[in-house]
Coordinates of C-alpha atoms in Angstrom, one line a residue:
X25 CA -236.4 -29.9 47.0
X26 CA -235.0 -32.6 44.7
X27 CA -231.3 -32.3 43.9
X28 CA -230.8 -31.2 40.3
X29 CA -229.6 -34.0 38.0
X30 CA -226.6 -31.9 36.9
X31 CA -225.4 -31.7 40.5
X32 CA -225.6 -35.5 40.8
X33 CA -223.6 -36.0 37.6
X34 CA -221.1 -33.3 38.7
X35 CA -220.5 -35.1 42.0
X36 CA -220.1 -38.4 40.2
X37 CA -217.6 -36.9 37.7
X38 CA -215.7 -35.3 40.5
X39 CA -215.4 -38.6 42.4
X40 CA -214.2 -40.3 39.2
X41 CA -211.5 -37.6 38.7
X42 CA -210.5 -37.9 42.4
X43 CA -210.3 -41.7 42.1
X44 CA -208.2 -41.4 38.9
X45 CA -205.8 -39.1 40.7
X46 CA -205.5 -41.2 43.9
X47 CA -205.2 -44.4 42.0
X48 CA -202.5 -43.0 39.7
X49 CA -200.6 -41.7 42.8
X50 CA -200.8 -45.2 44.3
X51 CA -199.5 -46.8 41.1
X52 CA -196.8 -44.2 40.9
X53 CA -195.5 -44.7 44.5
X54 CA -195.7 -48.5 44.3
X55 CA -194.0 -48.6 40.9
X56 CA -191.2 -46.3 42.3
X57 CA -190.8 -48.5 45.3
X58 CA -190.8 -51.7 43.3
X59 CA -188.3 -50.4 40.8
X60 CA -185.9 -49.0 43.5
X61 CA -186.0 -52.1 45.7
X62 CA -185.5 -54.3 42.6
X63 CA -182.4 -52.3 41.7
X64 CA -181.1 -52.4 45.2
X65 CA -181.5 -56.2 45.4
X66 CA -179.9 -56.8 42.0
X67 CA -177.0 -54.3 42.3
X68 CA -176.8 -53.5 46.1
X69 CA -173.9 -55.8 47.2
X70 CA -171.7 -55.0 44.1
X71 CA -172.3 -51.3 44.4
X72 CA -171.7 -51.4 48.1
X73 CA -168.2 -52.8 47.6
X74 CA -167.6 -49.9 45.1
X75 CA -168.7 -47.4 47.7
X76 CA -166.2 -49.0 50.2
X77 CA -163.3 -48.8 47.8
X78 CA -163.6 -45.5 45.9
X79 CA -164.5 -42.8 48.3
X80 CA -161.1 -41.6 49.5
X81 CA -161.0 -38.8 46.9
X82 CA -163.8 -36.2 47.1
X83 CA -164.2 -35.8 43.4
X84 CA -164.2 -39.6 42.8
X85 CA -166.7 -39.8 45.7
X86 CA -169.0 -37.4 43.9
X87 CA -168.9 -39.5 40.7
X88 CA -169.4 -42.8 42.5
X89 CA -172.3 -41.4 44.6
X90 CA -173.9 -40.0 41.5
X91 CA -173.6 -43.3 39.6
X92 CA -174.7 -45.4 42.5
X93 CA -177.8 -43.4 43.3
X94 CA -178.8 -43.1 39.7
X95 CA -178.6 -46.9 39.5
X96 CA -180.7 -47.7 42.6
X97 CA -183.0 -44.7 42.0
X98 CA -183.1 -43.7 45.6
X99 CA -181.0 -40.9 47.2
X100 CA -182.7 -41.8 50.5
X101 CA -181.4 -45.4 50.4
X102 CA -178.0 -44.2 49.4
X103 CA -177.6 -41.7 52.3
X104 CA -178.9 -44.3 54.8
X105 CA -176.3 -46.7 53.5
X106 CA -173.6 -44.1 54.0
X107 CA -174.7 -43.5 57.5
X108 CA -174.6 -47.3 58.2
X109 CA -171.1 -47.5 56.7
X110 CA -169.8 -44.8 59.0
X111 CA -171.5 -46.3 62.0
X112 CA -169.9 -49.7 61.1
X113 CA -166.4 -48.2 60.7
X114 CA -166.2 -49.0 57.0
X115 CA -166.0 -45.4 56.1
X116 CA -164.6 -42.3 57.8
X117 CA -166.6 -39.2 58.3
X118 CA -164.2 -37.2 56.1
X119 CA -164.9 -39.5 53.2
X120 CA -168.6 -39.0 53.2
X121 CA -169.0 -35.4 52.0
X122 CA -168.2 -36.1 48.3
X123 CA -170.4 -39.2 48.1
X124 CA -173.3 -37.5 49.8
X125 CA -173.2 -34.7 47.3
X126 CA -173.0 -37.2 44.4
X127 CA -176.0 -39.1 45.9
X128 CA -178.0 -35.9 45.7
X129 CA -177.1 -35.4 42.1
X130 CA -177.9 -39.0 41.3
X131 CA -181.3 -38.6 42.9
X132 CA -182.3 -36.2 40.1
X133 CA -182.2 -38.9 37.4
X134 CA -185.6 -40.1 38.4
X135 CA -187.1 -36.8 37.4
X136 CA -185.3 -37.0 34.1
X137 CA -186.9 -40.4 33.4
X138 CA -190.3 -39.1 34.4
X139 CA -190.0 -36.2 32.0
X140 CA -190.1 -38.6 29.1
X141 CA -193.7 -39.3 28.1
X142 CA -193.6 -43.1 28.0
X143 CA -197.2 -43.7 29.2
X144 CA -198.3 -45.1 25.8
X145 CA -195.8 -48.0 26.0
X146 CA -196.0 -48.5 29.8
X147 CA -198.3 -51.6 29.4
X148 CA -195.5 -53.3 27.4
X149 CA -193.1 -52.8 30.3
X150 CA -195.7 -54.2 32.7
X151 CA -196.3 -57.3 30.6
X152 CA -192.6 -57.9 30.1
X153 CA -191.9 -57.5 33.9
X154 CA -194.8 -59.9 34.8
X155 CA -193.5 -62.5 32.4
X156 CA -190.0 -62.3 33.9
X157 CA -191.2 -62.4 37.5
X158 CA -193.7 -65.3 36.9
X159 CA -191.4 -67.5 34.7
X160 CA -188.0 -66.8 36.3
X161 CA -188.4 -68.8 39.5
X162 CA -185.1 -70.7 38.8
X163 CA -183.2 -67.6 37.9
X164 CA -183.3 -65.1 40.8
X165 CA -181.3 -62.5 38.8
X166 CA -183.9 -62.5 36.0
X167 CA -186.7 -62.3 38.5
X168 CA -185.1 -59.2 40.1
X169 CA -184.7 -57.6 36.7
X170 CA -188.3 -58.4 36.0
X171 CA -189.3 -56.5 39.2
X172 CA -187.4 -53.5 38.0
X173 CA -189.1 -53.5 34.6
X174 CA -192.5 -54.2 36.2
X175 CA -192.0 -51.3 38.6
X176 CA -190.9 -49.1 35.7
X177 CA -194.1 -49.9 33.8
X178 CA -196.4 -49.5 36.8
X179 CA -194.7 -46.1 37.5
X180 CA -195.6 -44.8 34.1
X181 CA -199.1 -46.2 34.2
X182 CA -199.5 -44.2 37.4
X183 CA -198.0 -41.1 35.7
X184 CA -200.6 -41.4 32.9
X185 CA -203.4 -41.5 35.4
X186 CA -202.0 -38.6 37.5
X187 CA -201.6 -36.5 34.4
X188 CA -205.2 -37.2 33.3
X189 CA -206.4 -36.4 36.9
X190 CA -204.4 -33.1 37.1
X191 CA -205.8 -31.8 33.9
X192 CA -209.4 -32.5 35.0
X193 CA -209.1 -31.5 38.6
X194 CA -208.1 -28.0 37.6
X195 CA -211.7 -27.6 36.4
X196 CA -213.1 -28.5 39.8
X197 CA -213.9 -25.3 41.8
X198 CA -214.0 -27.5 45.0
X199 CA -210.4 -28.5 44.6
X200 CA -208.9 -25.1 43.6
X201 CA -207.8 -24.4 47.2
X202 CA -205.3 -27.3 47.1
X203 CA -203.2 -25.5 44.5
X204 CA -203.2 -22.2 46.4
X205 CA -201.4 -23.8 49.4
X206 CA -197.9 -23.5 47.9
X207 CA -198.7 -20.0 46.6
X208 CA -195.4 -18.4 47.5
X209 CA -191.7 -19.5 47.7
X210 CA -191.7 -20.1 51.4
X211 CA -194.8 -22.2 51.6
X212 CA -193.8 -24.1 48.5
X213 CA -190.4 -24.9 50.0
X214 CA -192.0 -26.0 53.3
X215 CA -194.6 -28.1 51.5
X216 CA -192.0 -30.0 49.5
X217 CA -189.9 -30.5 52.7
X218 CA -192.8 -31.9 54.8
X219 CA -194.3 -34.1 52.1
X220 CA -190.9 -35.6 51.2
X221 CA -190.1 -36.1 54.9
X222 CA -193.4 -38.0 55.3
X223 CA -193.2 -40.1 52.2
X224 CA -189.4 -40.8 52.7
X225 CA -188.9 -40.7 48.9
X226 CA -187.3 -37.7 47.3
X227 CA -187.5 -39.3 43.9
X228 CA -191.3 -39.8 44.2
X229 CA -192.0 -36.2 45.3
X230 CA -189.6 -34.7 42.7
X231 CA -191.4 -36.8 40.0
X232 CA -194.7 -35.4 41.2
X233 CA -193.3 -31.8 40.9
X234 CA -192.3 -32.6 37.4
X235 CA -195.8 -33.7 36.6
X236 CA -197.3 -30.6 38.2
X237 CA -195.1 -28.4 36.0
X238 CA -195.8 -30.4 32.9
X239 CA -199.6 -30.1 33.3
X240 CA -199.4 -26.4 34.1
X241 CA -201.0 -26.9 37.5
X242 CA -198.5 -24.6 39.3
X243 CA -196.4 -21.7 38.4
X244 CA -192.8 -22.6 37.4
X245 CA -191.2 -20.5 40.2
X246 CA -193.5 -22.2 42.8
X247 CA -192.4 -25.6 41.4
X248 CA -188.7 -24.6 41.7
X249 CA -189.2 -23.9 45.4
X250 CA -191.2 -27.1 45.8
X251 CA -188.3 -29.0 44.3
X252 CA -185.8 -27.4 46.6
X253 CA -188.1 -28.4 49.5
X254 CA -188.2 -31.9 48.2
X255 CA -184.4 -32.0 48.1
X256 CA -184.3 -30.8 51.7
X257 CA -186.8 -33.4 52.8
X258 CA -184.5 -36.1 51.4
X259 CA -182.2 -35.5 54.3
X260 CA -184.7 -36.8 56.8
X261 CA -184.1 -40.5 56.0
X262 CA -180.4 -40.2 57.0
X263 CA -181.3 -38.2 60.1
X264 CA -183.7 -40.9 61.2
X265 CA -181.1 -43.6 60.4
X266 CA -178.6 -41.8 62.6
X267 CA -180.8 -41.9 65.7
X268 CA -179.2 -44.2 68.3
X269 CA -176.0 -44.6 66.3
X270 CA -172.4 -43.4 66.9
X271 CA -171.5 -39.7 66.9
X272 CA -169.9 -39.9 63.5
X273 CA -173.0 -41.4 62.0
X274 CA -175.0 -38.5 63.4
X275 CA -172.4 -36.1 62.0
X276 CA -172.7 -37.8 58.6
X277 CA -176.4 -37.1 58.5
X278 CA -175.8 -33.6 59.6
X279 CA -173.3 -33.0 56.8
X280 CA -176.1 -33.9 54.3
X281 CA -178.5 -31.5 56.0
X282 CA -176.0 -28.7 56.0
X283 CA -175.1 -29.3 52.3
X284 CA -178.8 -29.2 51.2
X285 CA -179.6 -26.2 53.5
X286 CA -176.7 -24.2 52.2
X287 CA -177.5 -25.1 48.6
X288 CA -181.2 -24.2 49.1
X289 CA -180.2 -20.8 50.5
X290 CA -177.9 -20.1 47.6
X291 CA -180.5 -21.1 45.0
X292 CA -183.3 -19.2 46.8
X293 CA -181.3 -16.0 46.4
X294 CA -180.6 -16.8 42.7
X295 CA -184.2 -17.6 41.8
X296 CA -185.6 -14.6 43.8
X297 CA -183.2 -12.2 42.0
X298 CA -182.6 -13.5 38.5
X299 CA -185.3 -16.3 38.4
X300 CA -187.1 -14.9 35.4
X301 CA -184.2 -14.9 32.9
X302 CA -182.8 -18.1 34.3
X303 CA -186.1 -20.0 33.9
X304 CA -186.5 -18.6 30.4
X305 CA -183.1 -19.9 29.5
X306 CA -183.9 -23.3 31.0
X307 CA -187.2 -23.4 29.1
X308 CA -185.4 -22.7 25.8
X309 CA -182.8 -25.4 26.5
X310 CA -185.6 -27.8 27.4
X311 CA -187.5 -27.3 24.2
X312 CA -190.2 -25.2 25.9
X313 CA -191.5 -28.3 27.7
X314 CA -192.2 -27.4 31.4
X315 CA -191.8 -31.0 32.7
X316 CA -188.4 -31.4 31.1
X317 CA -187.4 -27.9 32.3
X318 CA -188.2 -28.9 35.9
X319 CA -186.1 -32.1 35.6
X320 CA -183.2 -30.1 34.1
X321 CA -183.6 -27.4 36.8
X322 CA -183.4 -30.0 39.6
X323 CA -180.2 -31.5 38.1
X324 CA -178.8 -28.0 37.7
X325 CA -179.6 -27.2 41.3
X326 CA -177.8 -30.2 42.7
X327 CA -174.9 -30.2 40.3
X328 CA -174.4 -26.4 40.8
X329 CA -174.4 -26.5 44.6
X330 CA -172.0 -29.5 44.5
X331 CA -169.6 -27.5 42.4
X332 CA -169.9 -24.5 44.7
X333 CA -169.7 -26.4 48.0
X334 CA -167.3 -29.3 47.2
X335 CA -164.2 -27.1 47.9
X336 CA -165.7 -26.3 51.3
X337 CA -166.7 -29.9 52.2
X338 CA -164.1 -29.9 55.0
X339 CA -165.9 -26.9 56.5
X340 CA -169.2 -28.8 56.4
X341 CA -167.6 -31.7 58.2
X342 CA -166.1 -29.4 60.8
X343 CA -169.4 -27.7 61.3
X344 CA -171.1 -31.0 61.9
X345 CA -168.4 -31.9 64.4
X346 CA -169.2 -28.6 66.3
X347 CA -172.9 -29.2 66.2
X348 CA -172.5 -32.8 67.4
X349 CA -169.6 -32.5 69.9
X350 CA -167.9 -35.0 72.1
X351 CA -167.0 -38.7 71.7
X352 CA -169.1 -41.8 72.0
X353 CA -169.8 -42.7 75.6
X354 CA -168.7 -45.9 77.2
X355 CA -170.8 -48.9 76.1
X356 CA -173.6 -49.9 78.4
X357 CA -173.7 -53.4 79.7
X358 CA -175.1 -55.9 77.2
X359 CA -176.0 -53.8 74.2
X360 CA -176.0 -54.1 70.4
X361 CA -173.7 -51.7 68.6
X362 CA -174.6 -52.1 64.9
X363 CA -178.1 -53.6 64.9
X364 CA -181.2 -53.1 67.0
X365 CA -184.6 -51.6 67.2
X366 CA -183.5 -48.0 67.1
X367 CA -181.8 -48.4 63.8
X368 CA -183.6 -47.7 60.5
X369 CA -183.7 -50.9 58.5
X370 CA -182.1 -50.8 55.1
X371 CA -182.1 -54.0 53.0
X372 CA -178.8 -53.1 51.3
X373 CA -176.9 -52.8 54.6
X374 CA -178.8 -55.1 56.9
X375 CA -176.5 -58.1 56.4
X376 CA -173.4 -55.9 56.6
X377 CA -174.5 -54.6 60.0
X378 CA -175.0 -58.2 61.2
X379 CA -171.5 -59.1 60.0
X380 CA -170.1 -56.1 62.0
X381 CA -172.0 -57.2 65.1
X382 CA -170.7 -60.8 64.7
X383 CA -167.1 -59.5 64.2
X384 CA -167.5 -57.7 67.5
X385 CA -168.9 -60.8 69.2
X386 CA -166.0 -62.9 67.8
X387 CA -163.3 -60.4 69.0
X388 CA -165.0 -60.5 72.4
X389 CA -164.9 -64.3 72.5
X390 CA -161.2 -64.4 71.4
X391 CA -160.2 -61.9 74.1
X392 CA -162.2 -63.8 76.7
X393 CA -160.4 -67.1 75.9
X394 CA -157.0 -65.5 76.3
X395 CA -158.1 -63.9 79.6
X396 CA -159.3 -67.3 80.9
X397 CA -156.1 -69.1 79.8
X398 CA -154.0 -66.4 81.6
X399 CA -155.7 -67.2 84.9
X400 CA -154.0 -70.6 84.9
X401 CA -150.8 -68.7 85.6
X402 CA -151.9 -65.5 87.3
X403 CA -154.4 -67.1 89.7
X404 CA -156.4 -63.8 89.5
X405 CA -160.0 -64.4 90.7
X406 CA -161.1 -61.0 89.4
X407 CA -160.2 -62.2 85.9
X408 CA -162.3 -65.3 86.5
X409 CA -165.3 -63.1 87.4
X410 CA -164.6 -61.0 84.3
X411 CA -164.6 -64.1 82.1
X412 CA -168.0 -65.1 83.3
X413 CA -169.4 -61.6 82.9
X414 CA -168.2 -61.4 79.3
X415 CA -169.7 -64.8 78.7
X416 CA -173.1 -63.4 79.7
X417 CA -172.6 -60.6 77.2
X418 CA -171.7 -63.1 74.5
X419 CA -174.9 -65.1 75.3
X420 CA -176.9 -61.9 75.0
X421 CA -175.3 -61.2 71.6
X422 CA -176.0 -64.8 70.6
X423 CA -179.7 -64.5 71.3
X424 CA -180.1 -60.9 69.9
X425 CA -178.2 -61.6 66.7
X426 CA -180.0 -64.9 66.1
X427 CA -183.4 -63.1 66.6
X428 CA -182.2 -60.4 64.2
X429 CA -181.2 -63.0 61.6
X430 CA -184.5 -64.8 61.9
X431 CA -186.3 -61.5 61.1
X432 CA -183.8 -60.7 58.4
X433 CA -184.5 -64.1 56.8
X434 CA -188.1 -63.1 56.4
X435 CA -187.2 -59.9 54.6
X436 CA -186.5 -59.2 51.0
X437 CA -182.8 -58.8 50.5
X438 CA -180.2 -58.5 47.7
X439 CA -179.6 -61.9 46.2
X440 CA -176.1 -62.5 47.5
X441 CA -177.0 -61.2 50.9
X442 CA -180.0 -63.6 51.1
X443 CA -177.8 -66.5 50.3
X444 CA -175.4 -65.7 53.2
X445 CA -178.0 -65.7 56.0
X446 CA -177.7 -69.5 56.6
X447 CA -173.9 -69.2 57.0
X448 CA -174.4 -66.3 59.5
X449 CA -176.5 -68.6 61.7
X450 CA -173.6 -71.1 61.9
X451 CA -171.1 -68.3 62.7
X452 CA -173.3 -67.1 65.6
X453 CA -173.3 -70.7 67.0
X454 CA -169.5 -71.2 66.4
X455 CA -168.6 -68.0 68.3
X456 CA -171.0 -68.9 71.1
X457 CA -169.3 -72.3 71.5
X458 CA -165.9 -70.6 71.6
X459 CA -167.2 -68.4 74.5
X460 CA -168.3 -71.6 76.3
X461 CA -164.8 -73.0 76.1
X462 CA -163.4 -69.9 77.7
X463 CA -165.8 -70.5 80.7
X464 CA -164.7 -74.2 80.8
X465 CA -161.1 -73.0 81.1
X466 CA -162.1 -70.5 83.9
X467 CA -163.9 -73.3 85.8
X468 CA -160.8 -75.5 85.6
X469 CA -158.6 -72.6 86.7
X470 CA -160.9 -72.1 89.7
X471 CA -160.6 -75.7 90.7
X472 CA -156.8 -75.5 90.6
X473 CA -157.0 -72.4 92.8
X474 CA -159.4 -73.9 95.3
X475 CA -157.3 -77.1 95.6
X476 CA -154.0 -75.4 95.4
X477 CA -152.9 -77.4 92.4
X478 CA -150.9 -76.4 89.3
X479 CA -149.7 -77.8 86.0
X480 CA -146.1 -78.7 85.4
X481 CA -143.9 -76.1 83.7
X482 CA -143.7 -78.3 80.6
X483 CA -147.5 -78.5 80.6
X484 CA -147.9 -74.7 81.0
X485 CA -145.4 -74.2 78.1
X486 CA -147.4 -76.6 75.9
X487 CA -150.6 -74.8 76.7
X488 CA -149.1 -71.4 76.0
X489 CA -147.8 -72.6 72.6
X490 CA -151.1 -74.1 71.7
X491 CA -153.0 -71.0 72.7
X492 CA -150.8 -68.8 70.5
X493 CA -151.7 -71.1 67.5
X494 CA -155.4 -71.0 68.4
X495 CA -155.5 -67.2 68.8
X496 CA -153.7 -66.8 65.5
X497 CA -156.1 -69.0 63.5
X498 CA -159.1 -67.3 65.3
X499 CA -157.8 -63.8 64.3
X500 CA -157.3 -64.8 60.7
X501 CA -160.7 -66.5 60.6
X502 CA -162.6 -63.5 62.0
X503 CA -160.7 -61.2 59.5
X504 CA -161.6 -63.5 56.6
X505 CA -165.2 -63.6 57.6
X506 CA -165.7 -59.9 58.4
X507 CA -163.7 -58.5 55.5
X508 CA -164.4 -61.3 53.0
X509 CA -160.7 -61.4 52.6
X510 CA -159.1 -64.7 51.5
X511 CA -155.6 -63.6 52.0
X512 CA -154.9 -66.0 54.9
X513 CA -157.0 -68.9 53.7
X514 CA -154.1 -71.3 53.1
X515 CA -152.6 -70.3 56.5
X516 CA -155.9 -71.1 58.2
X517 CA -156.0 -74.6 56.7
X518 CA -152.3 -75.2 57.6
X519 CA -152.8 -73.9 61.1
X520 CA -155.9 -76.1 61.6
X521 CA -153.9 -79.2 60.6
X522 CA -150.9 -78.1 62.8
X523 CA -153.2 -77.6 65.8
X524 CA -154.7 -81.1 65.3
X525 CA -151.1 -82.6 65.3
X526 CA -150.1 -80.4 68.3
X527 CA -153.1 -81.6 70.3
X528 CA -152.1 -85.2 69.8
X529 CA -148.5 -84.5 70.6
X530 CA -149.4 -82.5 73.8
X531 CA -151.8 -85.2 75.0
X532 CA -149.1 -87.8 74.5
X533 CA -146.5 -85.8 76.4
X534 CA -149.0 -85.3 79.2
X535 CA -149.5 -89.1 79.4
X536 CA -145.8 -89.6 79.6
X537 CA -145.4 -87.0 82.4
X538 CA -148.2 -88.8 84.3
X539 CA -146.5 -92.2 84.0
X540 CA -143.2 -90.6 85.2
X541 CA -145.1 -88.9 88.2
X542 CA -144.0 -85.5 86.9
X543 CA -147.7 -84.3 87.0
X544 CA -150.3 -84.7 89.6
X545 CA -153.1 -87.2 88.6
X546 CA -155.6 -84.7 90.0
X547 CA -154.7 -82.2 87.3
X548 CA -154.6 -84.8 84.5
X549 CA -158.3 -84.6 83.5
X550 CA -158.3 -80.8 83.7
X551 CA -155.2 -80.5 81.5
X552 CA -156.6 -83.0 78.9
X553 CA -160.0 -81.2 78.8
X554 CA -158.3 -77.8 78.2
X555 CA -156.2 -79.1 75.4
X556 CA -159.2 -80.8 73.7
X557 CA -161.1 -77.6 74.1
X558 CA -158.4 -75.5 72.4
X559 CA -158.4 -78.0 69.4
X560 CA -162.2 -77.6 69.1
X561 CA -161.9 -73.8 69.2
X562 CA -159.6 -74.1 66.2
X563 CA -162.3 -76.2 64.4
X564 CA -164.9 -73.5 65.1
X565 CA -162.5 -70.8 63.9
X566 CA -162.1 -72.7 60.6
X567 CA -165.9 -73.0 60.3
X568 CA -166.2 -69.2 60.7
X569 CA -163.6 -68.5 58.0
X570 CA -165.2 -70.8 55.5
X571 CA -168.7 -69.6 56.1
X572 CA -168.1 -67.1 53.3
X573 CA -167.5 -69.9 50.8
X574 CA -169.7 -72.6 49.4
X575 CA -167.0 -75.2 49.8
X576 CA -166.2 -77.0 53.1
X577 CA -162.7 -76.7 54.4
X578 CA -161.9 -80.3 53.4
X579 CA -163.1 -79.7 49.9
X580 CA -161.0 -76.6 49.5
X581 CA -157.9 -78.4 50.9
X582 CA -158.2 -81.2 48.3
X583 CA -158.1 -78.6 45.4

């Protein structure tokens, strides 16, 4: 029998509705991603420094976490960044509870924005954003702002399509089963948790819940439990980011999980007992608009559980310590500590993690140089072997960090971080060369041992004095580079000049000792090479320090 014409039209209409809904969802998620990433690129480094400075007080931490997350529009990104800070040693575990709670409050701002019906003017935002992105090639900051505006416009275009699709899809008998899945509080909670965990965007799923409530697709109480599930799903990003990290990083992610789990349990009891009067009150406060009511309810949920649990944040930290016991194990041979394949990539902290790894590499090279120089006096062959083993580790770090920076250079990063990549390549090379000089000293020391030779006491004193100067400038330089701290800048320049003068004086004294037969000619070349190597280490140290500046050391000195 021929298919009735009305059935053909119905299938065509159903497909059109489905495409509208799917397309709107695609626009919504892409706009959310573009807006969030644009905000992170534009404000990430500045806000990152605020996070580092103002998280000692729990209440201040809540305020900073709220403001920061509201600005970048991603509680997932904020919590991943906090895990990275703890793993890098920039933040202590005890500092994280307040800022994690604030991050959860700040994540509700997206729902508040979506509750505004801006679909009619969304094309204006799209056009403004496109113009800024296309014509702001010479002004990266304006281009980043254009991405934010464009993402904002695309987001609301998507919302318009989703709203239209939701209204029409309710009339489709074939799709009615979808809205029966979260039919009770438990399945609604689990649905929100799973979907958010998969999408890795609590802001996006919370926004969808606001739309479901606004269009009357789901019951208000079901939407409330969906929202709580979304909040719980937000914790998954931090959990994934903590895999393969230090114990305290894992504990930080667990504090976030415990906070959301405890809050969800409290609010579940509240909504199951006095949910009716409470939702009626929220509806009246929200002008009887269901979408706005859901956005307000989400903010109330997070703010309320923060007020209740902030006094007990110390208990949450202790509980996380009990659940993740012990200390970090001894480092395996040749491994990366702050970067690597097991870490979840976050554009806002990617360069920071590379800097931490370079700081570790620099400290390793500095210690190895001292160890090699000590063998000139101790004649310890075990130390010689240790110097060569550490140099293999430094070579491994050189290759691994360089590979990481190459991949990083192809990623989209905050503006200031992207500019610093070139300098980081030079720092890797400078540290690797310092490691090579340590091996050169060890090789010279081995020759002295094999031939039963030694430097004169005057020569050994000269080398010890010069080494002290070199280690001092190297320490200052690594500190200036890793902490972006210019406190010792003048001292670094003065030390570099002093080491240059000292090198010339020591070489001249050595020549005089040779002419007076106070030193063996066989040691003459080795001594001269070691002195020259120490002077070059100081040059590399100065390069490391000034990698954070646009000026060369000579230009700065002429100021």
